[in-house]
mmCIF file of C-alpha atoms in Angstrom:
data_model
loop_
_atom_site.group_PDB
_atom_site.id
_atom_site.type_symbol
_atom_site.label_atom_id
_atom_site.label_comp_id
_atom_site.label_asym_id
_atom_site.label_seq_id
_atom_site.Cartn_x
_atom_site.Cartn_y
_atom_site.Cartn_z
ATOM 1 C CA MET A 1 7.505 37.672 58.423
ATOM 2 C CA LEU A 2 4.370 36.895 56.411
ATOM 3 C CA LYS A 3 5.803 38.861 53.499
ATOM 4 C CA ARG A 4 8.988 36.800 53.550
ATOM 5 C CA PHE A 5 6.949 33.557 53.726
ATOM 6 C CA LEU A 6 4.868 34.582 50.677
ATOM 7 C CA GLU A 7 8.004 35.503 48.708
ATOM 8 C CA GLY A 8 9.442 32.058 49.462
ATOM 9 C CA LEU A 9 6.190 30.398 48.472
ATOM 10 C CA VAL A 10 6.078 32.250 45.123
ATOM 11 C CA PHE A 11 9.758 31.434 44.503
ATOM 12 C CA GLY A 12 9.158 27.757 45.275
ATOM 13 C CA ALA A 13 6.042 27.604 43.053
ATOM 14 C CA GLY A 14 7.933 29.250 40.182
ATOM 15 C CA PHE A 15 10.805 26.818 40.630
ATOM 16 C CA ALA A 16 8.371 23.855 40.635
ATOM 17 C CA VAL A 17 6.597 25.059 37.452
ATOM 18 C CA ALA A 18 9.938 25.587 35.680
ATOM 19 C CA PHE A 19 11.086 22.112 36.713
ATOM 20 C CA ILE A 20 7.843 20.497 35.416
ATOM 21 C CA VAL A 21 8.061 22.342 32.062
ATOM 22 C CA ILE A 22 11.702 21.325 31.548
ATOM 23 C CA ALA A 23 10.987 17.707 32.549
ATOM 24 C CA ALA A 24 7.954 17.487 30.243
ATOM 25 C CA THR A 25 9.912 18.939 27.309
ATOM 26 C CA ALA A 26 12.803 16.534 27.843
ATOM 27 C CA ALA A 27 10.437 13.573 28.179
ATOM 28 C CA SER A 28 8.562 14.458 24.983
ATOM 29 C CA LEU A 29 11.825 14.707 23.053
ATOM 30 C CA LEU A 30 13.114 11.420 24.389
ATOM 31 C CA SER A 31 9.882 9.464 24.104
ATOM 32 C CA PRO A 32 7.411 11.050 21.670
ATOM 33 C CA ILE A 33 4.722 8.414 22.218
ATOM 34 C CA SER A 34 4.296 9.181 25.921
ATOM 35 C CA PHE A 35 2.719 12.613 25.372
ATOM 36 C CA ARG A 36 1.141 12.242 21.962
ATOM 37 C CA GLY A 37 -0.758 9.098 22.760
ATOM 38 C CA ILE A 38 -1.440 6.071 20.634
ATOM 39 C CA ASP A 39 -3.513 6.429 17.486
ATOM 40 C CA ARG A 40 -6.899 4.929 18.017
ATOM 41 C CA PRO A 41 -9.090 3.727 15.165
ATOM 42 C CA THR A 42 -11.847 6.123 14.249
ATOM 43 C CA LEU A 43 -15.449 5.159 13.788
ATOM 44 C CA HIS A 44 -16.556 5.108 10.162
ATOM 45 C CA THR A 45 -19.810 6.573 8.965
ATOM 46 C CA GLU A 46 -21.875 4.873 6.289
ATOM 47 C CA SER A 47 -20.316 7.026 3.577
ATOM 48 C CA SER A 48 -16.711 6.306 4.515
ATOM 49 C CA VAL A 49 -14.558 3.426 3.354
ATOM 50 C CA VAL A 50 -14.177 0.570 5.810
ATOM 51 C CA PRO A 51 -10.868 -1.298 5.502
ATOM 52 C CA ALA A 52 -11.057 -4.946 4.528
ATOM 53 C CA PRO A 53 -9.878 -7.490 7.094
ATOM 54 C CA ALA A 54 -6.429 -8.992 6.733
ATOM 55 C CA VAL A 55 -6.485 -11.919 4.333
ATOM 56 C CA GLU A 56 -3.279 -13.692 5.185
ATOM 57 C CA LYS A 57 -3.772 -16.826 7.204
ATOM 58 C CA PRO A 58 -1.313 -17.515 10.001
ATOM 59 C CA GLY A 59 1.830 -19.043 8.547
ATOM 60 C CA ILE A 60 0.754 -18.503 4.901
ATOM 61 C CA ARG A 61 1.785 -15.343 3.082
ATOM 62 C CA PHE A 62 -0.118 -13.948 0.099
ATOM 63 C CA TYR A 63 2.626 -14.886 -2.378
ATOM 64 C CA GLU A 64 2.552 -18.504 -1.120
ATOM 65 C CA LEU A 65 -1.147 -18.966 -1.958
ATOM 66 C CA PRO A 66 -2.264 -20.772 -5.127
ATOM 67 C CA VAL A 67 -3.039 -18.470 -8.083
ATOM 68 C CA GLU A 68 -6.793 -19.023 -7.774
ATOM 69 C CA GLU A 69 -6.723 -18.030 -4.084
ATOM 70 C CA GLN A 70 -4.605 -14.941 -4.831
ATOM 71 C CA ILE A 71 -7.163 -13.882 -7.441
ATOM 72 C CA ARG A 72 -10.053 -14.555 -5.058
ATOM 73 C CA GLN A 73 -8.511 -12.546 -2.206
ATOM 74 C CA ALA A 74 -7.394 -9.618 -4.370
ATOM 75 C CA SER A 75 -9.775 -6.672 -4.424
ATOM 76 C CA ALA A 76 -8.128 -5.377 -7.620
ATOM 77 C CA ILE A 77 -5.652 -6.777 -10.134
ATOM 78 C CA ALA A 78 -3.963 -4.395 -12.573
ATOM 79 C CA LEU A 79 -1.943 -5.123 -15.688
ATOM 80 C CA ALA A 80 0.817 -2.589 -16.402
ATOM 81 C CA ARG A 81 2.996 -2.468 -19.497
ATOM 82 C CA TYR A 82 6.500 -0.991 -19.644
ATOM 83 C CA GLU A 83 6.730 2.059 -21.915
ATOM 84 C CA PRO A 84 9.893 4.073 -22.604
ATOM 85 C CA SER A 85 9.917 7.716 -21.506
ATOM 86 C CA SER A 86 11.958 10.609 -22.865
ATOM 87 C CA ASP A 87 14.535 10.356 -20.046
ATOM 88 C CA GLY A 88 15.317 6.689 -20.771
ATOM 89 C CA LYS A 89 13.206 5.348 -17.930
ATOM 90 C CA MET A 90 10.865 2.428 -18.519
ATOM 91 C CA LYS A 91 7.533 3.464 -16.990
ATOM 92 C CA ALA A 92 5.049 0.870 -15.756
ATOM 93 C CA VAL A 93 1.771 2.240 -17.142
ATOM 94 C CA ILE A 94 -1.490 0.638 -16.050
ATOM 95 C CA ARG A 95 -3.250 -0.608 -19.174
ATOM 96 C CA GLU A 96 -6.234 -2.388 -17.636
ATOM 97 C CA PHE A 97 -7.776 -3.794 -14.497
ATOM 98 C CA LEU A 98 -8.291 -7.540 -14.820
ATOM 99 C CA LYS A 99 -10.338 -7.440 -11.612
ATOM 100 C CA LYS A 100 -11.715 -4.570 -9.569
ATOM 101 C CA GLU A 101 -14.403 -4.973 -6.945
ATOM 102 C CA PRO A 102 -16.978 -2.175 -7.119
ATOM 103 C CA THR A 103 -16.481 -1.126 -3.479
ATOM 104 C CA THR A 104 -12.690 -0.977 -3.736
ATOM 105 C CA THR A 105 -10.906 2.362 -3.734
ATOM 106 C CA VAL A 106 -7.837 2.202 -5.971
ATOM 107 C CA TYR A 107 -5.709 5.328 -6.291
ATOM 108 C CA TYR A 108 -4.631 4.435 -9.829
ATOM 109 C CA GLU A 109 -6.551 4.586 -13.089
ATOM 110 C CA VAL A 110 -5.929 3.199 -16.540
ATOM 111 C CA GLY A 111 -3.124 5.284 -18.077
ATOM 112 C CA ASP A 112 -1.459 6.144 -14.741
ATOM 113 C CA GLU A 113 2.175 5.272 -14.070
ATOM 114 C CA TYR A 114 2.769 2.771 -11.280
ATOM 115 C CA PRO A 115 6.062 4.317 -10.060
ATOM 116 C CA SER A 116 7.105 1.436 -7.801
ATOM 117 C CA ALA A 117 7.636 -0.767 -10.853
ATOM 118 C CA SER A 118 9.216 1.810 -13.182
ATOM 119 C CA PHE A 119 12.958 1.473 -13.720
ATOM 120 C CA TYR A 120 15.988 2.547 -15.714
ATOM 121 C CA PRO A 121 17.272 -0.281 -17.951
ATOM 122 C CA ASN A 122 20.379 -2.010 -16.640
ATOM 123 C CA GLY A 123 22.453 -3.753 -19.294
ATOM 124 C CA ASP A 124 21.296 -7.186 -20.448
ATOM 125 C CA ARG A 125 18.822 -7.747 -17.620
ATOM 126 C CA SER A 126 15.261 -8.221 -18.859
ATOM 127 C CA ASN A 127 12.327 -7.055 -16.773
ATOM 128 C CA GLY A 128 9.808 -8.465 -19.221
ATOM 129 C CA ASP A 129 7.052 -6.561 -20.997
ATOM 130 C CA GLY A 130 5.177 -5.507 -17.872
ATOM 131 C CA ILE A 131 3.773 -6.547 -14.514
ATOM 132 C CA ILE A 132 0.609 -7.848 -12.902
ATOM 133 C CA ILE A 133 -0.175 -6.055 -9.622
ATOM 134 C CA PHE A 134 -2.363 -7.631 -6.917
ATOM 135 C CA PHE A 135 -4.098 -5.187 -4.562
ATOM 136 C CA VAL A 136 -5.916 -6.203 -1.369
ATOM 137 C CA GLY A 137 -8.421 -4.277 0.737
ATOM 138 C CA SER A 138 -9.927 -0.839 0.312
ATOM 139 C CA PRO A 139 -8.208 1.490 -0.046
ATOM 140 C CA ALA A 140 -6.213 -0.936 -2.145
ATOM 141 C CA ASP A 141 -2.824 -1.980 -0.798
ATOM 142 C CA MET A 142 -0.322 -3.698 -3.111
ATOM 143 C CA LYS A 143 0.435 -7.253 -1.938
ATOM 144 C CA LEU A 144 2.233 -8.799 -4.898
ATOM 145 C CA SER A 145 3.546 -7.917 -8.337
ATOM 146 C CA VAL A 146 4.817 -10.372 -10.924
ATOM 147 C CA THR A 147 6.357 -9.809 -14.339
ATOM 148 C CA TYR A 148 5.120 -11.058 -17.665
ATOM 149 C CA SER A 149 6.841 -11.462 -21.024
ATOM 150 C CA GLY A 150 4.905 -11.936 -24.226
ATOM 151 C CA ASP A 151 1.916 -14.063 -23.317
ATOM 152 C CA ARG A 152 3.408 -15.720 -20.200
ATOM 153 C CA ILE A 153 3.422 -14.584 -16.568
ATOM 154 C CA ARG A 154 6.803 -15.722 -15.278
ATOM 155 C CA GLY A 155 6.103 -15.014 -11.609
ATOM 156 C CA LEU A 156 3.013 -17.252 -11.583
ATOM 157 C CA ALA A 157 4.531 -20.535 -12.759
ATOM 158 C CA ASP A 158 4.660 -19.304 -16.373
ATOM 159 C CA ILE A 159 0.844 -19.299 -16.709
ATOM 160 C CA PRO A 160 -0.428 -17.916 -20.051
ATOM 161 C CA LEU A 161 -1.789 -14.371 -19.794
ATOM 162 C CA GLU A 162 -5.107 -15.334 -21.445
ATOM 163 C CA LEU A 163 -5.663 -18.174 -18.967
ATOM 164 C CA PHE A 164 -4.949 -15.739 -16.123
ATOM 165 C CA ARG A 165 -7.468 -13.273 -17.610
ATOM 166 C CA ASP A 166 -10.051 -16.069 -17.742
ATOM 167 C CA LYS A 167 -9.391 -16.959 -14.097
ATOM 168 C CA CYS A 168 -9.920 -13.301 -13.156
ATOM 169 C CA LYS A 169 -13.241 -13.251 -15.043
ATOM 170 C CA VAL A 170 -14.378 -16.432 -13.267
ATOM 171 C CA SER A 171 -13.714 -14.723 -9.921
ATOM 172 C CA GLY A 172 -17.057 -12.976 -10.426
ATOM 173 C CA VAL A 173 -15.978 -9.339 -10.677
ATOM 174 C CA PRO A 174 -16.060 -7.687 -14.098
ATOM 175 C CA ALA A 175 -12.786 -6.286 -15.382
ATOM 176 C CA LYS A 176 -12.383 -2.643 -16.362
ATOM 177 C CA THR A 177 -10.596 -2.625 -19.694
ATOM 178 C CA THR A 178 -9.415 0.203 -21.879
ATOM 179 C CA ASN A 179 -6.364 0.124 -24.162
ATOM 180 C CA GLY A 180 -5.582 -3.638 -23.647
ATOM 181 C CA ALA A 181 -2.074 -5.002 -23.096
#
């Protein structure tokens, strides 16, 4: 009788374990967050990069700010010029940084392509001569890009490029220039 009881107990335990494994597998497939947990922020050491706080004020988006405030809040501002490539694509190549805070990590350098702005020409549509890219935080996150044609930045109320450069210089962070625009 004891032998039969133990066999039943082992059978029941095996059945329970199998049921739990199947239920856990089904639950993880249906709701991946429940078993993997929520990502928690990690503590940064002195040598690591600490992200900058969000700059957007409630109800005001970055692109709605005045030009001077956009420049002030940007941790880096890059100027890219469109250059034709062998496959017919117009590549947005970073020519200079009009502003770059020393503590900001930017994953682009002068001479790098900024692929998000590169394009294949489409008929009569003009994309201008290049773009101005505003980055915020560190590592730098793109917040806004505006086109320029000749010496005017169309996306910033047609402000002259030289006046924009001067405003970036006044912001207090030296620009990193090589190759010009």
